[in-house]
Amino acid sequence: MSSDQLEIEQLEVLSFLQRHSPFQELSLPEQTTLAQQIDVAYYRAGSEILTYNAPLDALYVIRSGVVETFRRNGDLYNRLAEGGLFGEQGLLRGKKVRFPARALEDTLIYLVPAVAFEQLFDNNEFFADYVEVGDAMRRATPRLAKAADHQLMSAQVCELVNREPVMLSADATVYEAAALMREASVSCLLLTDPAKPEHICGLITDRDIRNRLVAAGLQSDINVQQIMTRELVTVQAEQFVFEAMMIMLRHNLHHLPVLQQHKALGVIAIADIIRHESNNSLYIVSSIYQQQTVAELAQLRPAVQACFVRMVNEDANSQMIGSAMATIGRSFKQRLLELAEQQLGPPPIPYCFVALGSMARDEQLIVTDQDNALILDDRYVAEQHDAYFAALANFVCQGLDQCGYPLCSGNIMATNPRWRQPLKVWQQYFSDWILKPAPEKLLHSNIFFDLDGVWGENQWATQLNQQIAQQAPLHKTFLASMARNALLRTPPLGFFQDFVMDEDGKHNKSLNIKRRGTAPLADLLRVYALSLGFDNPSSYQRLARLSKLNILPKGRADDLRDAYEVIAMTRIRHQAAMLQQQQNPDNNVLPEQLSEFERKHLKAAFQVLANAQKFLKFHFQA
Amino acid sequence: MFYLGSTQPSPTRLNWQQRFRELAQSSRHLLLRQYYQQGLVSPDTPVSETPIMALDLETTGLDPSQHGIVSIGLVPVQGQRILNSAAQQWLVKPRFELTNSSVRVHRITDSALQTAPDLIEILPEFLAAIAGKILLVHCADIERRFLTAALQVRLGEPLQFPVIDTMALEAKVHRAKPLSLWQQFRKTPRTSIRLSASRQRYGLPPYLPHHAVTDALACAELFQAQLATRYTPNTPIADLWS
């Protein structure tokens, strides 16, 4: 090229690089050089971009559009929008496509050639971390996982390996082995064949030294081969954690070498598995029942939060998280009631403790009031029995407060005498609400229509749900009142499809994802559930049954379910992110902290909700 | 001025291969003879196998008799890829005074152009870069008239070449039917076939216009989107050029 020719200014490419990670972090000369190396390709919606195992010559950066990448079995791996990258896994591993990609919308791709990619990867630490380490994290944020493709038990053994194996040649003495164990502070060494150092021929643990050397009266200068374990039981890196656990239980092992093909990757101990599993919701539930005092129960709070964060990071969907948290909340109530009965003695008459609202709907999260009530046996006589149940309610509600479920500001709790009544009074309450509806009165009793028995005579809760399911569909005025109330809270979308922010207090630039999103959606589902006589209060059950009936226009129930998932997951991720930053989680989402992709989908979800509200209004003449 | 439509009833039928062979003989200037001698792909070559070069000229105005070229941008296209990394750009000094409004449009100032060469100096490089390739532009009329006029002045002969015009491809879709009476009555605006409006229809991002390489890239991207939407990789090149 002659000197007459200008250095090419790639203005648009450069300004794009300057707006997106990991390129915006590069120096200006690096950005300028990179901008001059980029080629461009266009893919129409639905077309294949990359096919599995095809040769790969570039990093794909999305300039505009949306792309989905897939696992080999066809499961969705990731969904990416403007600024998203793909192909980096393939470039790092043999320049072959590992995750096939397809354009979901018309997509323009900027191609960073493999040479430029490698240069940046080798010379720029931030870039290398971003494309390699950051992959899992970036994936967790914008992803909308399919409901079925996740299992809590899917963690692989290699995730537990946190250090290189400590190895020693098998011709060393036990003394040398013990010294190395102390130095590396490990309780187990892998022993290599002196002739073939690559080959692991045995394993020695501190227990072996105690049991086979000290207890047997041998000297520490003997060869390790005399006391080492020769028949090694091992696990492969990609096997599941629960498989490793089964192997260790079956062979009564405390240490298990992890191999990648034939190479030793590390050793896992039983404690690693326990630590891994201790954030599991099932583990928390079982430990709730082992606590003996309210104070001990309150100490489980951090474990509950860790479990919540972990489920979010493992891409659990909102239903799994919501029902796990509801199960944990229910267990707290049950254990508190057991403890209360231990302290107060057995109840004078049978009762049923019920959960209301989000716990009953199986969509409880980490920030949640307690909403509960007591249904008492019809033989209830206030003078004889109320002192006991007032004390019981007080014990449970105060206990819940200490365990992280704050008292209900609307006083919908069993401590309120109005909500501590015999079954026949509850039946009368519901009849009054349904037969003589007054919108203002119903506004405060919405929550009673999401009701679930937790402890005691749970069949009474079922009876009340059946009564509601029989009466509600027949009473149009009641349904219209409920529908009117369900329309009071609208999604935060402005005329130009922009987010409308709440302007209250210190959160004056946020949007309250509960008040403007999940709550109006739950209200809307409740109205349909009531009108159709559903007797299960779970939001997921309501959505599933709604989509089977032809109540909504074709496809709308499915849209509603997707919208529910988007809104709920935005709220869940927001709370998990706050917990990870050691802040008190709330419901105030800052739109600028969402990715472009999340914003776009959240807007679409709000639009679905807004349309569903219009339809509800029409449907019930509200 | 050179209008293909006026000399040939059906431009797509025009045998550009044959025309280039004739021009390689009849042209007087060596540079042009060399350009035509590079020849062209045959009209039935699939578009995916045709070497294509997106071109954009930035000019001081719209009239070739009063305005001049200030910069030239080229971006090669091969198959599904736009080889933006092989883009070329020249700044050239027009033989007409620069007006204030054109400075504002191109952000190229007088002082930058004072040191720029005359088009004639970069012509060998430019012709070598486009020889054997099919030019791709948005609004062929402007590019053709300016190149023709500039070469007529400098070499005494015009430049003739086939062009793929992304604007004409858009017009085929959006201007195929005249507006109905009802639409005329309602003063329905006709669909815009300008570069930025056309790009928007294909979901392409907005680019700042009036920078030669960026405009050539923008045009190449629009072409890829048009191909992906309405044509196949096997579409013969003669269906697209004029």
PDB file of C-alpha atoms in Angstrom, chain B:
ATOM      1  CA  MET B   1     -23.174  11.015 -19.148  1.00  0.00           C
ATOM      2  CA  PHE B   2     -23.433   7.283 -19.429  1.00  0.00           C
ATOM      3  CA  TYR B   3     -26.809   5.679 -18.958  1.00  0.00           C
ATOM      4  CA  LEU B   4     -26.964   1.997 -19.643  1.00  0.00           C
ATOM      5  CA  GLY B   5     -30.741   1.954 -19.655  1.00  0.00           C
ATOM      6  CA  SER B   6     -30.876   4.273 -22.662  1.00  0.00           C
ATOM      7  CA  THR B   7     -28.607   2.142 -24.858  1.00  0.00           C
ATOM      8  CA  GLN B   8     -29.746  -1.308 -23.838  1.00  0.00           C
ATOM      9  CA  PRO B   9     -33.383  -2.366 -23.557  1.00  0.00           C
ATOM     10  CA  SER B  10     -32.645  -4.963 -20.868  1.00  0.00           C
ATOM     11  CA  PRO B  11     -29.591  -4.148 -18.784  1.00  0.00           C
ATOM     12  CA  THR B  12     -29.348  -7.580 -17.196  1.00  0.00           C
ATOM     13  CA  ARG B  13     -28.988  -9.081 -20.647  1.00  0.00           C
ATOM     14  CA  LEU B  14     -26.017  -6.834 -21.349  1.00  0.00           C
ATOM     15  CA  ASN B  15     -22.958  -8.943 -21.979  1.00  0.00           C
ATOM     16  CA  TRP B  16     -20.399  -7.166 -19.830  1.00  0.00           C
ATOM     17  CA  GLN B  17     -17.784  -9.835 -20.484  1.00  0.00           C
ATOM     18  CA  GLN B  18     -17.975  -9.141 -24.211  1.00  0.00           C
ATOM     19  CA  ARG B  19     -18.053  -5.384 -23.643  1.00  0.00           C
ATOM     20  CA  PHE B  20     -14.858  -5.527 -21.563  1.00  0.00           C
ATOM     21  CA  ARG B  21     -13.075  -7.504 -24.296  1.00  0.00           C
ATOM     22  CA  GLU B  22     -13.978  -4.794 -26.800  1.00  0.00           C
ATOM     23  CA  LEU B  23     -12.973  -1.960 -24.489  1.00  0.00           C
ATOM     24  CA  ALA B  24      -9.628  -3.635 -23.779  1.00  0.00           C
ATOM     25  CA  GLN B  25      -8.957  -3.211 -27.516  1.00  0.00           C
ATOM     26  CA  SER B  26     -10.506   0.174 -28.161  1.00  0.00           C
ATOM     27  CA  SER B  27      -9.425   2.178 -25.104  1.00  0.00           C
ATOM     28  CA  ARG B  28      -6.602   4.594 -25.779  1.00  0.00           C
ATOM     29  CA  HIS B  29      -5.260   5.035 -22.275  1.00  0.00           C
ATOM     30  CA  LEU B  30      -2.946   2.321 -20.959  1.00  0.00           C
ATOM     31  CA  LEU B  31      -4.483   2.389 -17.449  1.00  0.00           C
ATOM     32  CA  LEU B  32      -7.926   1.737 -18.836  1.00  0.00           C
ATOM     33  CA  ARG B  33      -6.699  -0.974 -21.214  1.00  0.00           C
ATOM     34  CA  GLN B  34      -5.076  -2.715 -18.259  1.00  0.00           C
ATOM     35  CA  TYR B  35      -8.298  -2.381 -16.245  1.00  0.00           C
ATOM     36  CA  TYR B  36     -10.451  -3.880 -19.006  1.00  0.00           C
ATOM     37  CA  GLN B  37      -7.894  -6.600 -19.725  1.00  0.00           C
ATOM     38  CA  GLN B  38      -8.467  -8.004 -16.245  1.00  0.00           C
ATOM     39  CA  GLY B  39     -11.833  -9.038 -17.634  1.00  0.00           C
ATOM     40  CA  LEU B  40     -14.946 -10.068 -15.714  1.00  0.00           C
ATOM     41  CA  VAL B  41     -16.606 -13.214 -14.425  1.00  0.00           C
ATOM     42  CA  SER B  42     -19.152 -14.711 -16.775  1.00  0.00           C
ATOM     43  CA  PRO B  43     -22.760 -13.560 -16.262  1.00  0.00           C
ATOM     44  CA  ASP B  44     -23.852 -16.952 -14.925  1.00  0.00           C
ATOM     45  CA  THR B  45     -21.266 -17.015 -12.108  1.00  0.00           C
ATOM     46  CA  PRO B  46     -22.992 -17.596  -8.739  1.00  0.00           C
ATOM     47  CA  VAL B  47     -22.902 -14.469  -6.610  1.00  0.00           C
ATOM     48  CA  SER B  48     -21.134 -16.395  -3.827  1.00  0.00           C
ATOM     49  CA  GLU B  49     -18.181 -17.047  -6.159  1.00  0.00           C
ATOM     50  CA  THR B  50     -17.976 -13.557  -7.590  1.00  0.00           C
ATOM     51  CA  PRO B  51     -15.311 -11.191  -6.277  1.00  0.00           C
ATOM     52  CA  ILE B  52     -17.196  -8.052  -5.287  1.00  0.00           C
ATOM     53  CA  MET B  53     -15.921  -4.656  -4.145  1.00  0.00           C
ATOM     54  CA  ALA B  54     -18.140  -2.246  -2.215  1.00  0.00           C
ATOM     55  CA  LEU B  55     -17.365   1.342  -3.186  1.00  0.00           C
ATOM     56  CA  ASP B  56     -18.272   4.698  -1.747  1.00  0.00           C
ATOM     57  CA  LEU B  57     -17.260   8.126  -3.006  1.00  0.00           C
ATOM     58  CA  GLU B  58     -17.517  11.182  -0.813  1.00  0.00           C
ATOM     59  CA  THR B  59     -17.994  14.296  -2.940  1.00  0.00           C
ATOM     60  CA  THR B  60     -18.279  18.024  -2.373  1.00  0.00           C
ATOM     61  CA  GLY B  61     -21.773  18.023  -3.863  1.00  0.00           C
ATOM     62  CA  LEU B  62     -24.128  16.212  -6.196  1.00  0.00           C
ATOM     63  CA  ASP B  63     -23.206  17.749  -9.581  1.00  0.00           C
ATOM     64  CA  PRO B  64     -20.076  16.271 -11.239  1.00  0.00           C
ATOM     65  CA  SER B  65     -19.638  19.420 -13.344  1.00  0.00           C
ATOM     66  CA  GLN B  66     -19.277  21.625 -10.252  1.00  0.00           C
ATOM     67  CA  HIS B  67     -18.248  19.239  -7.471  1.00  0.00           C
ATOM     68  CA  GLY B  68     -15.360  16.849  -6.968  1.00  0.00           C
ATOM     69  CA  ILE B  69     -14.431  13.637  -5.211  1.00  0.00           C
ATOM     70  CA  VAL B  70     -12.766  14.042  -1.793  1.00  0.00           C
ATOM     71  CA  SER B  71     -12.459  10.461  -0.643  1.00  0.00           C
ATOM     72  CA  ILE B  72     -12.852   6.916  -1.879  1.00  0.00           C
ATOM     73  CA  GLY B  73     -13.574   3.867   0.254  1.00  0.00           C
ATOM     74  CA  LEU B  74     -13.367   0.234  -0.858  1.00  0.00           C
ATOM     75  CA  VAL B  75     -14.429  -2.877   1.065  1.00  0.00           C
ATOM     76  CA  PRO B  76     -14.076  -6.319  -0.586  1.00  0.00           C
ATOM     77  CA  VAL B  77     -16.861  -8.890  -0.307  1.00  0.00           C
ATOM     78  CA  GLN B  78     -16.298 -12.603  -0.875  1.00  0.00           C
ATOM     79  CA  GLY B  79     -19.113 -15.086  -0.411  1.00  0.00           C
ATOM     80  CA  GLN B  80     -20.770 -14.559   2.972  1.00  0.00           C
ATOM     81  CA  ARG B  81     -17.911 -12.504   4.382  1.00  0.00           C
ATOM     82  CA  ILE B  82     -17.268  -8.804   4.176  1.00  0.00           C
ATOM     83  CA  LEU B  83     -13.492  -8.462   4.213  1.00  0.00           C
ATOM     84  CA  ASN B  84     -13.468  -5.222   6.099  1.00  0.00           C
ATOM     85  CA  SER B  85      -9.927  -5.955   7.247  1.00  0.00           C
ATOM     86  CA  ALA B  86      -8.851  -5.473   3.606  1.00  0.00           C
ATOM     87  CA  ALA B  87     -10.640  -2.128   3.270  1.00  0.00           C
ATOM     88  CA  GLN B  88      -8.865   0.696   1.442  1.00  0.00           C
ATOM     89  CA  GLN B  89      -9.382   4.405   1.580  1.00  0.00           C
ATOM     90  CA  TRP B  90      -7.928   7.420  -0.210  1.00  0.00           C
ATOM     91  CA  LEU B  91      -8.262  11.109   0.397  1.00  0.00           C
ATOM     92  CA  VAL B  92      -7.992  13.116  -2.849  1.00  0.00           C
ATOM     93  CA  LYS B  93      -7.861  16.821  -3.596  1.00  0.00           C
ATOM     94  CA  PRO B  94     -10.833  17.931  -5.695  1.00  0.00           C
ATOM     95  CA  ARG B  95     -10.287  20.353  -8.546  1.00  0.00           C
ATOM     96  CA  PHE B  96     -13.119  22.496  -7.198  1.00  0.00           C
ATOM     97  CA  GLU B  97     -13.251  24.735  -4.150  1.00  0.00           C
ATOM     98  CA  LEU B  98     -14.501  23.054  -0.997  1.00  0.00           C
ATOM     99  CA  THR B  99     -17.750  24.507   0.285  1.00  0.00           C
ATOM    100  CA  ASN B 100     -18.459  24.971   3.961  1.00  0.00           C
ATOM    101  CA  SER B 101     -21.447  22.659   3.878  1.00  0.00           C
ATOM    102  CA  SER B 102     -19.447  19.779   2.399  1.00  0.00           C
ATOM    103  CA  VAL B 103     -16.776  20.201   5.083  1.00  0.00           C
ATOM    104  CA  ARG B 104     -19.501  19.878   7.668  1.00  0.00           C
ATOM    105  CA  VAL B 105     -20.834  16.730   6.034  1.00  0.00           C
ATOM    106  CA  HIS B 106     -17.563  14.839   5.620  1.00  0.00           C
ATOM    107  CA  ARG B 107     -15.622  16.301   8.526  1.00  0.00           C
ATOM    108  CA  ILE B 108     -12.707  16.550   6.083  1.00  0.00           C
ATOM    109  CA  THR B 109     -11.159  20.018   6.195  1.00  0.00           C
ATOM    110  CA  ASP B 110      -9.303  22.069   3.615  1.00  0.00           C
ATOM    111  CA  SER B 111      -5.992  21.631   5.391  1.00  0.00           C
ATOM    112  CA  ALA B 112      -6.329  17.850   5.314  1.00  0.00           C
ATOM    113  CA  LEU B 113      -7.033  18.021   1.600  1.00  0.00           C
ATOM    114  CA  GLN B 114      -4.232  20.498   0.808  1.00  0.00           C
ATOM    115  CA  THR B 115      -1.707  17.700   1.251  1.00  0.00           C
ATOM    116  CA  ALA B 116      -3.878  15.089  -0.510  1.00  0.00           C
ATOM    117  CA  PRO B 117      -2.902  13.939  -4.027  1.00  0.00           C
ATOM    118  CA  ASP B 118      -4.949  14.499  -7.173  1.00  0.00           C
ATOM    119  CA  LEU B 119      -7.098  11.548  -8.192  1.00  0.00           C
ATOM    120  CA  ILE B 120      -4.787  10.893 -11.141  1.00  0.00           C
ATOM    121  CA  GLU B 121      -1.967   9.975  -8.765  1.00  0.00           C
ATOM    122  CA  ILE B 122      -3.881   7.252  -6.981  1.00  0.00           C
ATOM    123  CA  LEU B 123      -5.709   6.067 -10.087  1.00  0.00           C
ATOM    124  CA  PRO B 124      -3.284   3.179 -10.842  1.00  0.00           C
ATOM    125  CA  GLU B 125      -3.802   1.794  -7.318  1.00  0.00           C
ATOM    126  CA  PHE B 126      -7.533   2.374  -7.380  1.00  0.00           C
ATOM    127  CA  LEU B 127      -8.026   0.714 -10.784  1.00  0.00           C
ATOM    128  CA  ALA B 128      -5.824  -2.208  -9.752  1.00  0.00           C
ATOM    129  CA  ALA B 129      -7.949  -2.660  -6.621  1.00  0.00           C
ATOM    130  CA  ILE B 130     -11.235  -2.816  -8.533  1.00  0.00           C
ATOM    131  CA  ALA B 131     -10.035  -4.622 -11.672  1.00  0.00           C
ATOM    132  CA  GLY B 132     -11.733  -7.979 -12.175  1.00  0.00           C
ATOM    133  CA  LYS B 133     -14.248  -7.224  -9.408  1.00  0.00           C
ATOM    134  CA  ILE B 134     -17.895  -6.277  -9.576  1.00  0.00           C
ATOM    135  CA  LEU B 135     -18.481  -2.917  -7.934  1.00  0.00           C
ATOM    136  CA  LEU B 136     -21.186  -2.649  -5.282  1.00  0.00           C
ATOM    137  CA  VAL B 137     -22.685   0.736  -4.400  1.00  0.00           C
ATOM    138  CA  HIS B 138     -25.789   2.297  -2.932  1.00  0.00           C
ATOM    139  CA  CYS B 139     -27.218   4.603  -5.612  1.00  0.00           C
ATOM    140  CA  ALA B 140     -25.157   3.718  -8.691  1.00  0.00           C
ATOM    141  CA  ASP B 141     -26.102   6.920 -10.464  1.00  0.00           C
ATOM    142  CA  ILE B 142     -23.917   9.175  -8.279  1.00  0.00           C
ATOM    143  CA  GLU B 143     -20.871   6.909  -8.252  1.00  0.00           C
ATOM    144  CA  ARG B 144     -21.071   6.293 -12.005  1.00  0.00           C
ATOM    145  CA  ARG B 145     -21.460   9.941 -12.927  1.00  0.00           C
ATOM    146  CA  PHE B 146     -18.608  11.103 -10.702  1.00  0.00           C
ATOM    147  CA  LEU B 147     -16.177   8.385 -11.786  1.00  0.00           C
ATOM    148  CA  THR B 148     -17.073   8.921 -15.434  1.00  0.00           C
ATOM    149  CA  ALA B 149     -16.666  12.696 -15.202  1.00  0.00           C
ATOM    150  CA  ALA B 150     -13.433  12.484 -13.210  1.00  0.00           C
ATOM    151  CA  LEU B 151     -11.826  10.103 -15.692  1.00  0.00           C
ATOM    152  CA  GLN B 152     -13.167  11.966 -18.697  1.00  0.00           C
ATOM    153  CA  VAL B 153     -11.414  15.092 -17.433  1.00  0.00           C
ATOM    154  CA  ARG B 154      -8.149  13.350 -16.526  1.00  0.00           C
ATOM    155  CA  LEU B 155      -7.803  10.623 -19.195  1.00  0.00           C
ATOM    156  CA  GLY B 156     -10.107  11.893 -21.897  1.00  0.00           C
ATOM    157  CA  GLU B 157     -12.154   8.704 -21.664  1.00  0.00           C
ATOM    158  CA  PRO B 158     -14.925   7.550 -19.313  1.00  0.00           C
ATOM    159  CA  LEU B 159     -14.865   4.423 -17.157  1.00  0.00           C
ATOM    160  CA  GLN B 160     -17.463   1.763 -17.936  1.00  0.00           C
ATOM    161  CA  PHE B 161     -18.283  -0.983 -15.494  1.00  0.00           C
ATOM    162  CA  PRO B 162     -21.133  -3.154 -14.248  1.00  0.00           C
ATOM    163  CA  VAL B 163     -22.551  -2.262 -10.857  1.00  0.00           C
ATOM    164  CA  ILE B 164     -24.646  -3.946  -8.226  1.00  0.00           C
ATOM    165  CA  ASP B 165     -26.815  -1.221  -6.759  1.00  0.00           C
ATOM    166  CA  THR B 166     -28.307  -1.976  -3.345  1.00  0.00           C
ATOM    167  CA  MET B 167     -30.709   0.930  -3.810  1.00  0.00           C
ATOM    168  CA  ALA B 168     -31.988  -0.529  -7.090  1.00  0.00           C
ATOM    169  CA  LEU B 169     -32.422  -3.921  -5.355  1.00  0.00           C
ATOM    170  CA  GLU B 170     -34.520  -2.199  -2.673  1.00  0.00           C
ATOM    171  CA  ALA B 171     -36.484  -0.308  -5.322  1.00  0.00           C
ATOM    172  CA  LYS B 172     -37.369  -3.623  -6.984  1.00  0.00           C
ATOM    173  CA  VAL B 173     -39.192  -4.588  -3.792  1.00  0.00           C
ATOM    174  CA  HIS B 174     -40.584  -1.285  -2.594  1.00  0.00           C
ATOM    175  CA  ARG B 175     -41.111   0.633  -5.838  1.00  0.00           C
ATOM    176  CA  ALA B 176     -42.366  -2.232  -7.988  1.00  0.00           C
ATOM    177  CA  LYS B 177     -45.932  -0.917  -7.969  1.00  0.00           C
ATOM    178  CA  PRO B 178     -46.917   2.728  -8.296  1.00  0.00           C
ATOM    179  CA  LEU B 179     -48.870   4.110  -5.378  1.00  0.00           C
ATOM    180  CA  SER B 180     -52.575   3.361  -5.581  1.00  0.00           C
ATOM    181  CA  LEU B 181     -55.038   6.212  -5.880  1.00  0.00           C
ATOM    182  CA  TRP B 182     -56.007   5.651  -2.294  1.00  0.00           C
ATOM    183  CA  GLN B 183     -52.391   5.870  -1.198  1.00  0.00           C
ATOM    184  CA  GLN B 184     -51.919   9.023  -3.256  1.00  0.00           C
ATOM    185  CA  PHE B 185     -55.093  10.442  -1.784  1.00  0.00           C
ATOM    186  CA  ARG B 186     -53.914   9.637   1.731  1.00  0.00           C
ATOM    187  CA  LYS B 187     -50.481  11.032   0.844  1.00  0.00           C
ATOM    188  CA  THR B 188     -48.976   7.753   2.007  1.00  0.00           C
ATOM    189  CA  PRO B 189     -45.230   8.300   2.017  1.00  0.00           C
ATOM    190  CA  ARG B 190     -43.323   5.928  -0.232  1.00  0.00           C
ATOM    191  CA  THR B 191     -41.020   3.500   1.521  1.00  0.00           C
ATOM    192  CA  SER B 192     -37.603   5.085   1.814  1.00  0.00           C
ATOM    193  CA  ILE B 193     -34.853   3.263  -0.066  1.00  0.00           C
ATOM    194  CA  ARG B 194     -32.069   5.416   1.306  1.00  0.00           C
ATOM    195  CA  LEU B 195     -29.152   3.567   2.851  1.00  0.00           C
ATOM    196  CA  SER B 196     -29.978   4.087   6.527  1.00  0.00           C
ATOM    197  CA  ALA B 197     -33.699   3.409   6.120  1.00  0.00           C
ATOM    198  CA  SER B 198     -33.012   0.277   4.071  1.00  0.00           C
ATOM    199  CA  ARG B 199     -30.517  -0.993   6.651  1.00  0.00           C
ATOM    200  CA  GLN B 200     -33.071  -0.522   9.382  1.00  0.00           C
ATOM    201  CA  ARG B 201     -35.511  -2.807   7.595  1.00  0.00           C
ATOM    202  CA  TYR B 202     -32.988  -5.652   7.827  1.00  0.00           C
ATOM    203  CA  GLY B 203     -32.185  -5.088  11.488  1.00  0.00           C
ATOM    204  CA  LEU B 204     -28.781  -3.601  10.702  1.00  0.00           C
ATOM    205  CA  PRO B 205     -27.387  -1.122  13.228  1.00  0.00           C
ATOM    206  CA  PRO B 206     -27.298   2.623  12.527  1.00  0.00           C
ATOM    207  CA  TYR B 207     -23.892   3.851  11.315  1.00  0.00           C
ATOM    208  CA  LEU B 208     -22.809   7.461  11.080  1.00  0.00           C
ATOM    209  CA  PRO B 209     -22.868   8.277   7.351  1.00  0.00           C
ATOM    210  CA  HIS B 210     -20.489  10.260   5.089  1.00  0.00           C
ATOM    211  CA  HIS B 211     -17.282   8.449   5.794  1.00  0.00           C
ATOM    212  CA  ALA B 212     -16.149   6.561   2.700  1.00  0.00           C
ATOM    213  CA  VAL B 213     -15.069   3.249   4.274  1.00  0.00           C
ATOM    214  CA  THR B 214     -18.000   3.216   6.713  1.00  0.00           C
ATOM    215  CA  ASP B 215     -20.468   3.870   3.899  1.00  0.00           C
ATOM    216  CA  ALA B 216     -18.903   1.149   1.765  1.00  0.00           C
ATOM    217  CA  LEU B 217     -19.124  -1.236   4.724  1.00  0.00           C
ATOM    218  CA  ALA B 218     -22.725  -0.162   5.379  1.00  0.00           C
ATOM    219  CA  CYS B 219     -23.553  -0.861   1.746  1.00  0.00           C
ATOM    220  CA  ALA B 220     -21.810  -4.269   1.832  1.00  0.00           C
ATOM    221  CA  GLU B 221     -23.780  -5.240   4.954  1.00  0.00           C
ATOM    222  CA  LEU B 222     -27.042  -4.181   3.327  1.00  0.00           C
ATOM    223  CA  PHE B 223     -26.142  -6.282   0.271  1.00  0.00           C
ATOM    224  CA  GLN B 224     -25.477  -9.357   2.445  1.00  0.00           C
ATOM    225  CA  ALA B 225     -28.829  -8.838   4.151  1.00  0.00           C
ATOM    226  CA  GLN B 226     -30.581  -8.518   0.760  1.00  0.00           C
ATOM    227  CA  LEU B 227     -28.873 -11.678  -0.471  1.00  0.00           C
ATOM    228  CA  ALA B 228     -29.830 -13.614   2.661  1.00  0.00           C
ATOM    229  CA  THR B 229     -33.418 -12.433   2.417  1.00  0.00           C
ATOM    230  CA  ARG B 230     -34.268 -12.588  -1.280  1.00  0.00           C
ATOM    231  CA  TYR B 231     -31.567 -14.442  -3.150  1.00  0.00           C
ATOM    232  CA  THR B 232     -29.460 -17.582  -2.798  1.00  0.00           C
ATOM    233  CA  PRO B 233     -25.679 -18.067  -2.949  1.00  0.00           C
ATOM    234  CA  ASN B 234     -26.291 -19.541  -6.425  1.00  0.00           C
ATOM    235  CA  THR B 235     -28.076 -16.516  -7.857  1.00  0.00           C
ATOM    236  CA  PRO B 236     -26.230 -15.675 -11.114  1.00  0.00           C
ATOM    237  CA  ILE B 237     -24.403 -12.375 -10.885  1.00  0.00           C
ATOM    238  CA  ALA B 238     -26.163 -11.143 -14.043  1.00  0.00           C
ATOM    239  CA  ASP B 239     -29.446 -11.063 -12.068  1.00  0.00           C
ATOM    240  CA  LEU B 240     -27.925  -8.470  -9.772  1.00  0.00           C
ATOM    241  CA  TRP B 241     -25.708  -6.196 -11.843  1.00  0.00           C
ATOM    242  CA  SER B 242     -26.667  -3.521 -14.303  1.00  0.00           C
TER     243      SER B 242
END
